[in-house]
Amino acid sequence: MPSAPPPGIVPHHVAIVMDGNGRWARQRLLPRLAGHSQGVESLRRCVRACVARGVRALTVFAFSSENWGRPAEEVSGLMGLLAKALAREVPELSRDGVCVRFVGDREGLSESVRNGLAQAERATQGNSRLVLSVCFNYGGRWDIAQAAAALAARGEPITESALCGALALAHVPDPDLVIRTGGEKRLSNFLLWQAAYSELFFSDLLWPDFDEAALDAALDWYAGRERRFGRTSEQVRAGLEPEPLRA
């Protein structure tokens, strides 16, 4: 079993595409919603493990803007599962020092769901041990478009730094490590701007099977990466800082 990376090499921000819930259920001849329910359990384990290992920000892809195209029964079930998870998990998350933020377009959500998201954010807003950002009704292209529209509406120049500040995930730094489970090797419209310099780790495990050991494997792999940000290996070893991004 791989060991967790030593202090100082643990990524500040981990982002995860939680893929494979439906396939996990199908392999067990269960309804797809059973896979999503088990996926919530995996997320609970992952949050606790990230807190224990010193990760300061965790962002997960829970429901994409494209997922509305799934069968109506599954979408309805997912909304109900979200409501139950909020009621059950938020008090415990708050006790563990987790600040919950929901990232995405809330206009397409029902009033009860929007109220539930806002209530969870208020209940945990004072916590600082881990920032858990749940991307719900989110798409990377939507995020860039809404940031540009906000800047244009305010009459502000659209520069890289201005866009960074207007993105829906501006409350945390860009992810150091992006993990995708389920064997697929693509971002699927997740954090398209923010993942520009992220390390990408792909796991064949379906999300409900992704446990603490699997997380440690990803963190161990990350610890062995050389993060250059456009520099040469020699510059990295010499401790030279990367040049600032030019707008």
JSON list of C-alpha atoms in Angstrom, two decimals, residues 226-228 231-240:
[
{"chain": "A", "resi": 226, "resn": "GLU", "atom": "CA", "xyz": [8.18, 17.87, -10.84]},
{"chain": "A", "resi": 227, "resn": "ARG", "atom": "CA", "xyz": [5.97, 20.97, -11.15]},
{"chain": "A", "resi": 228, "resn": "ARG", "atom": "CA", "xyz": [7.77, 23.35, -13.54]},
{"chain": "A", "resi": 231, "resn": "ARG", "atom": "CA", "xyz": [10.49, 26.61, -16.12]},
{"chain": "A", "resi": 232, "resn": "THR", "atom": "CA", "xyz": [13.27, 24.14, -16.87]},
{"chain": "A", "resi": 233, "resn": "SER", "atom": "CA", "xyz": [14.20, 21.36, -14.45]},
{"chain": "A", "resi": 234, "resn": "GLU", "atom": "CA", "xyz": [17.40, 23.23, -13.68]},
{"chain": "A", "resi": 235, "resn": "GLN", "atom": "CA", "xyz": [15.46, 26.35, -12.71]},
{"chain": "A", "resi": 236, "resn": "VAL", "atom": "CA", "xyz": [13.15, 24.30, -10.48]},
{"chain": "A", "resi": 237, "resn": "ARG", "atom": "CA", "xyz": [16.12, 22.70, -8.70]},
{"chain": "A", "resi": 238, "resn": "ALA", "atom": "CA", "xyz": [17.72, 26.13, -8.26]},
{"chain": "A", "resi": 239, "resn": "GLY", "atom": "CA", "xyz": [14.55, 27.38, -6.58]},
{"chain": "A", "resi": 240, "resn": "LEU", "atom": "CA", "xyz": [13.79, 30.07, -9.16]}
]
